Coordinates of C-alpha atoms in Angstrom, one line a residue:
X629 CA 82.1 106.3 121.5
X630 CA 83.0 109.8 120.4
X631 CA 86.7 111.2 118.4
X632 CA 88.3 113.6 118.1
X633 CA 87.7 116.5 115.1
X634 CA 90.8 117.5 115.7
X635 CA 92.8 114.2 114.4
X636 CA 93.8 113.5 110.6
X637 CA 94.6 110.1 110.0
X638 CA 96.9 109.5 106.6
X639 CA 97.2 105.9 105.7
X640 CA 98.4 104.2 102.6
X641 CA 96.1 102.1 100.6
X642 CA 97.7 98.9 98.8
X643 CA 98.9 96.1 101.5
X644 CA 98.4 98.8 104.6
X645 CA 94.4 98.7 104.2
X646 CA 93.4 97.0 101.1
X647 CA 94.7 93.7 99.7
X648 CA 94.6 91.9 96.5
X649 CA 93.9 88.5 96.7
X650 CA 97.7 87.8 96.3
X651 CA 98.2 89.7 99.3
X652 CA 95.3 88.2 101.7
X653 CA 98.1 86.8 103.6
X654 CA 95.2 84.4 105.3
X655 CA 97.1 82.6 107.7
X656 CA 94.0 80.2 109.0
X657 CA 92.0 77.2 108.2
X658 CA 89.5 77.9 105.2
X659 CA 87.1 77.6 107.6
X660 CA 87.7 80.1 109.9
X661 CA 88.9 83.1 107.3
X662 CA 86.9 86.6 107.3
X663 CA 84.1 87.4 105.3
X664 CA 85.9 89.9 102.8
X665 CA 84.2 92.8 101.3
X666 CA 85.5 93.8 97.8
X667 CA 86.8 97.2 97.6
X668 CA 88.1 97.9 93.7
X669 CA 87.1 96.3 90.2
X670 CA 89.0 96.5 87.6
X671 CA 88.3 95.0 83.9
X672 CA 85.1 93.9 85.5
X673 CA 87.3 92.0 88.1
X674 CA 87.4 92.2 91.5
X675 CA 90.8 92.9 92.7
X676 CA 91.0 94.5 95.7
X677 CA 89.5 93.5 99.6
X678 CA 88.9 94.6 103.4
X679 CA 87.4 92.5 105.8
X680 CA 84.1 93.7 107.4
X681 CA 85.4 93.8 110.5
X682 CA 88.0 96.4 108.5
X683 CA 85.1 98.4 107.0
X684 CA 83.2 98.8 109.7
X685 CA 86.3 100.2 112.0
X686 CA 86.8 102.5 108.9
X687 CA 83.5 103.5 108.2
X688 CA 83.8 105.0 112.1
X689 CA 87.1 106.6 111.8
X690 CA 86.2 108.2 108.6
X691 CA 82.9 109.8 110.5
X692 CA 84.8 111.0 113.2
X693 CA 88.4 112.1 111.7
X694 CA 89.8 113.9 109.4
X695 CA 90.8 110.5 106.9
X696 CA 93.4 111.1 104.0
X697 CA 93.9 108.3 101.9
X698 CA 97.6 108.8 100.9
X699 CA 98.6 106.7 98.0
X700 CA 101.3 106.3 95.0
X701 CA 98.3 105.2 92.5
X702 CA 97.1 107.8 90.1
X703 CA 94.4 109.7 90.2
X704 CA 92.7 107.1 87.8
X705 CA 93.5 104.4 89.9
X706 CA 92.2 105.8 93.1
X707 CA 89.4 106.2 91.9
X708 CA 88.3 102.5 91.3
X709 CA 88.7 102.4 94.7
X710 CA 85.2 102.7 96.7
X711 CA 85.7 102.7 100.7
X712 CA 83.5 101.9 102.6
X713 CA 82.0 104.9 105.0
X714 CA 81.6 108.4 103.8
X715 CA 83.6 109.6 101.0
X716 CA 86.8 111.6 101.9
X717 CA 86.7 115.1 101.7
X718 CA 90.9 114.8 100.6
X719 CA 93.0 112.6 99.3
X720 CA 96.4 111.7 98.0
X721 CA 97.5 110.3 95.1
X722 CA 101.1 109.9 92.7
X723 CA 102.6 109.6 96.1
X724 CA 101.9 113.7 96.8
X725 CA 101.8 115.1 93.7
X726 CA 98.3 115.8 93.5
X727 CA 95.7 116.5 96.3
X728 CA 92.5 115.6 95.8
X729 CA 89.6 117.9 97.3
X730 CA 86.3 116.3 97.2
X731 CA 87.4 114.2 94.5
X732 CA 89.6 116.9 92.0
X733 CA 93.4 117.9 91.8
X734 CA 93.8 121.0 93.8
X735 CA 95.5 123.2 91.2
X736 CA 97.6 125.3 93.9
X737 CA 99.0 122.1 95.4
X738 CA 100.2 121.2 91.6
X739 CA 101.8 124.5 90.4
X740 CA 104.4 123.8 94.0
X741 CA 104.8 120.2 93.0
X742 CA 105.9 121.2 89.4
X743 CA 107.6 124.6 91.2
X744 CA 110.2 121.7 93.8
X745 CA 110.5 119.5 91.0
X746 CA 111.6 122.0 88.4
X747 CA 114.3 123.6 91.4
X748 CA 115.6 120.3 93.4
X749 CA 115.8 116.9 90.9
X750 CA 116.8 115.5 88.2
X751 CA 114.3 115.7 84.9
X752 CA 111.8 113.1 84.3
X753 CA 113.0 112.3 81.0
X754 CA 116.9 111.3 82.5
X755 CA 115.7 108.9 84.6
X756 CA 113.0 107.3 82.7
X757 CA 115.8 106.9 80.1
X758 CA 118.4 105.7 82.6
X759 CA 115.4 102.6 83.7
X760 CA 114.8 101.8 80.2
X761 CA 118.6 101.7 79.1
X762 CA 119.4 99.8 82.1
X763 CA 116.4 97.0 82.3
X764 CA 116.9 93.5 80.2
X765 CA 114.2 92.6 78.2
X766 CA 114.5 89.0 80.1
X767 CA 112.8 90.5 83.0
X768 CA 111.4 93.7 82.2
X769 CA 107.4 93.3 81.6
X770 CA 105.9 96.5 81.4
X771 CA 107.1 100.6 81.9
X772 CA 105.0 103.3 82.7
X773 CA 105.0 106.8 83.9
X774 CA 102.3 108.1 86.4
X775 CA 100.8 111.5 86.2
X776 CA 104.0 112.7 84.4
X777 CA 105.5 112.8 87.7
X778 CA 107.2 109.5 88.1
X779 CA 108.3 106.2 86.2
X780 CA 107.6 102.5 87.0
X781 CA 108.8 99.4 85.8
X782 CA 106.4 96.0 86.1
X783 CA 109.6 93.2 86.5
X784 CA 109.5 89.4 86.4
X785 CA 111.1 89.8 90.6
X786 CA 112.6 86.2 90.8
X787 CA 114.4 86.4 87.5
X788 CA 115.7 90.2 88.5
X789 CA 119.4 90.3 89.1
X790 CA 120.6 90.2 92.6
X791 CA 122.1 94.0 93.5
X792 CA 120.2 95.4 90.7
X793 CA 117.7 97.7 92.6
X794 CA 120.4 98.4 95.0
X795 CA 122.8 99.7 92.1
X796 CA 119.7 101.7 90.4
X797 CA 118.6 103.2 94.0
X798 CA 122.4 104.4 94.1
X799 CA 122.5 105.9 90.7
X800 CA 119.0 107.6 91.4
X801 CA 119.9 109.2 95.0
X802 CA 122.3 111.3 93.6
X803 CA 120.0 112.8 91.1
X804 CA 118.0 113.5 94.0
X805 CA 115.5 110.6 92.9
X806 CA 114.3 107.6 95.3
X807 CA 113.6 103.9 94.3
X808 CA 111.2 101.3 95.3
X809 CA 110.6 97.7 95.0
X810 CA 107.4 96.5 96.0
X811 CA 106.0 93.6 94.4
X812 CA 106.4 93.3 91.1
X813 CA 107.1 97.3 91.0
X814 CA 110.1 99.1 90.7
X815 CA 109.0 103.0 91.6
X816 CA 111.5 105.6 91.0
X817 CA 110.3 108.8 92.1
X818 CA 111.6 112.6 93.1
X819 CA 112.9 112.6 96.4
X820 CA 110.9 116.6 96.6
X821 CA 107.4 114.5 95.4
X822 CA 106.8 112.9 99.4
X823 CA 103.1 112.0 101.1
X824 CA 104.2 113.6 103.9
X825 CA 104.4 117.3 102.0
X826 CA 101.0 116.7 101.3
X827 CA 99.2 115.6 104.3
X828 CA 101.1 118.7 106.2
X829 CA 99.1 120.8 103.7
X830 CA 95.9 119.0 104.6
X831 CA 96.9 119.4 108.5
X832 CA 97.6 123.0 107.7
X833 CA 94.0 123.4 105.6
X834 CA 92.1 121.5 108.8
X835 CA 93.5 123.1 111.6
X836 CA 94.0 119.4 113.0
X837 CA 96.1 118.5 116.4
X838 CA 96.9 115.2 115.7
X839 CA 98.4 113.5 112.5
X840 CA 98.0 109.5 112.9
X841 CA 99.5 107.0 109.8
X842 CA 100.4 104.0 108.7
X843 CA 102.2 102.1 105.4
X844 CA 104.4 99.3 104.5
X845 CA 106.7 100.7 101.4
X846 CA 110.2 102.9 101.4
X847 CA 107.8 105.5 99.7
X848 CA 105.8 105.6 102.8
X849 CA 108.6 106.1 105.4
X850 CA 108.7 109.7 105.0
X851 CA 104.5 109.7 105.9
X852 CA 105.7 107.7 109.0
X853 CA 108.2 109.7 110.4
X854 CA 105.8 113.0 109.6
X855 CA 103.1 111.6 112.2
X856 CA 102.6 112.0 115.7
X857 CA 101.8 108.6 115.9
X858 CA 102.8 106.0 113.4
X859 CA 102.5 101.9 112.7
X860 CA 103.9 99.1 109.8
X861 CA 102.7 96.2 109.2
X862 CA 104.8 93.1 109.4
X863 CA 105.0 92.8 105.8
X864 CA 106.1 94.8 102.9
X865 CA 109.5 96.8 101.8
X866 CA 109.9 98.3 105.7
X867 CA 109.6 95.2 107.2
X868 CA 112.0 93.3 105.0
X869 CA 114.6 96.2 105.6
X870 CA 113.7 96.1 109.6
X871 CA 113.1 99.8 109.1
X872 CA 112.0 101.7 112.7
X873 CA 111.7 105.0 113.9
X874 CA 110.5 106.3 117.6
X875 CA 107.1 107.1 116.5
X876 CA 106.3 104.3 114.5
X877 CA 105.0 100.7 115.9
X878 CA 106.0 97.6 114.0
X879 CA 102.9 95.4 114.2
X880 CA 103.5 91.8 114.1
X881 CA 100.9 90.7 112.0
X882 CA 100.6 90.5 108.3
X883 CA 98.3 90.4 105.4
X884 CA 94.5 91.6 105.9
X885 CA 94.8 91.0 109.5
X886 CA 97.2 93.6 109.4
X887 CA 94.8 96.1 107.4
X888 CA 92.3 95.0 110.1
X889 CA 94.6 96.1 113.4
X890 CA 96.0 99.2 111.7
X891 CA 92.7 100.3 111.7
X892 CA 92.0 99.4 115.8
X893 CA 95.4 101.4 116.1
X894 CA 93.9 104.5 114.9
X895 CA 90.6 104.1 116.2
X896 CA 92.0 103.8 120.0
X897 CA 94.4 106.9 119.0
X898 CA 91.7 108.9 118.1
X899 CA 89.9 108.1 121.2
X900 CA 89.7 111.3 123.4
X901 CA 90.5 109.6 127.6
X902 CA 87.4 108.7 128.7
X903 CA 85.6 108.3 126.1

């Protein structure tokens, strides 16, 4: 069966196509769960998974389209990642603020991150100020700021006040700064710093037709709604806020057997008729 050259497909990574073990989701008897092929190691453990029914569909797609992994990790921890199939020519990471090209930072694509983010937010420095005068200690585990682009915070979730997010998500919007729970991670990133921004400048680079994605977190909405064709899993920050959009189809299932029809979804997309 033979794709299109002339579709990019941009997914997100973490609980879209690969899943820690917390995030398996394996709704089935022991018995009848799918061989799982380990995907990331970190600290000499293995932490991240696809089934093999998952690799092999990506393995395909990746010969056959343009595919963009489009992530918020950083550049470091992207690369712990090893897909399976041939290695992407670009990629995504800090949620748009860098693109990788056969593995580097494209230093163009950085001097009009740092360009939007001088002209249309808030500093860096406010806000990461503003998370650390605002957490309690009770809860707060870790904080961190990726690629000097964004802040994090690593939260115990059930002890985390109820309305706190929400209040923190208000304070950030008007600084022109967006916030994310997902997991055990509070993001709060430049609105200007978007995966969408970046895939349009791979589309532009490729000359590409079709733009295909798919993601579960607020920070991947913007991704969504930049596709021709888009689809959520029935987990994650979007599901939990019902989030929809014309383009985008809400898949019902959840977990790796999410990871698993996300990837069917872009296959059949990608699929010239008659092939």
């Amino acid at each position: 069966m033979s794709t299109t050259v002339n579709t990019l497909v941009a997914s997100d990574l973490d609980r879209t196509l690969i899943y820690s073990t917390a995030a398996l989701d394996l709704r089935m008897p022991d018995a009848e769960a799918p061989r799982l092929l380990c995907v990331e190691v970190y600290e000499s453990k293995p932490l991240s998974y696809v089934t093999e029914t998952a690799a092999g569909l990506l393995t395909r797609l990746a010969a056959d389209t343009v595919f963009v992994p489009t992530t918020t990790r950083t550049r470091e921890q992207y690369h712990r990642i090893h897909l399976p199939g041939p290695a992407a020519e670009f990629a995504i990471c800090a949620n748009g603020g860098h693109l990788l090209v056969d593995g580097v930072s494209d230093p163009d694509w950085q001097r009009q991150v740092a360009a939007r983010l001088a002209d249309e937010c808030a500093s860096l420095d406010e806000v990461r100020a503003h998370l650390l005068a605002a957490a309690d200690p009770a809860w707060l585990l870790k904080e961190r700021i990726a690629e000097d682009l964004f802040a994090y915070l690593v939260v115990e979730r059930t002890l985390l006040p109820e309305g706190w997010v929400k209040e923190l998500a208000e304070w950030a919007e008007g600084r022109g700064w967006t916030v994310s729970l997902q997991g055990r991670k509070i993001y709060a990133v430049p609105q200007p710093l978007t995966k969408s921004a970046a895939v349009r400048e791979v589309a532009r680079r490729t000359g590409v037709e079709q733009i295909l994605a798919a993601g579960d977190s607020l920070l991947d909405a913007d991704l969504l709604l930049a596709a021709d064709r888009a689809w959520r899993p029935g987990h994650g920050e979007l599901a939990d806020g019902g989030w929809t959009a014309p383009n985008t189809h809400v898949l019902q299932e959840t977990g790796v057997a999410a990871g698993e029809e996300i990837l069917r979804r872009f296959g059949l997309a990608a699929t010239p008729p008659g092939a």
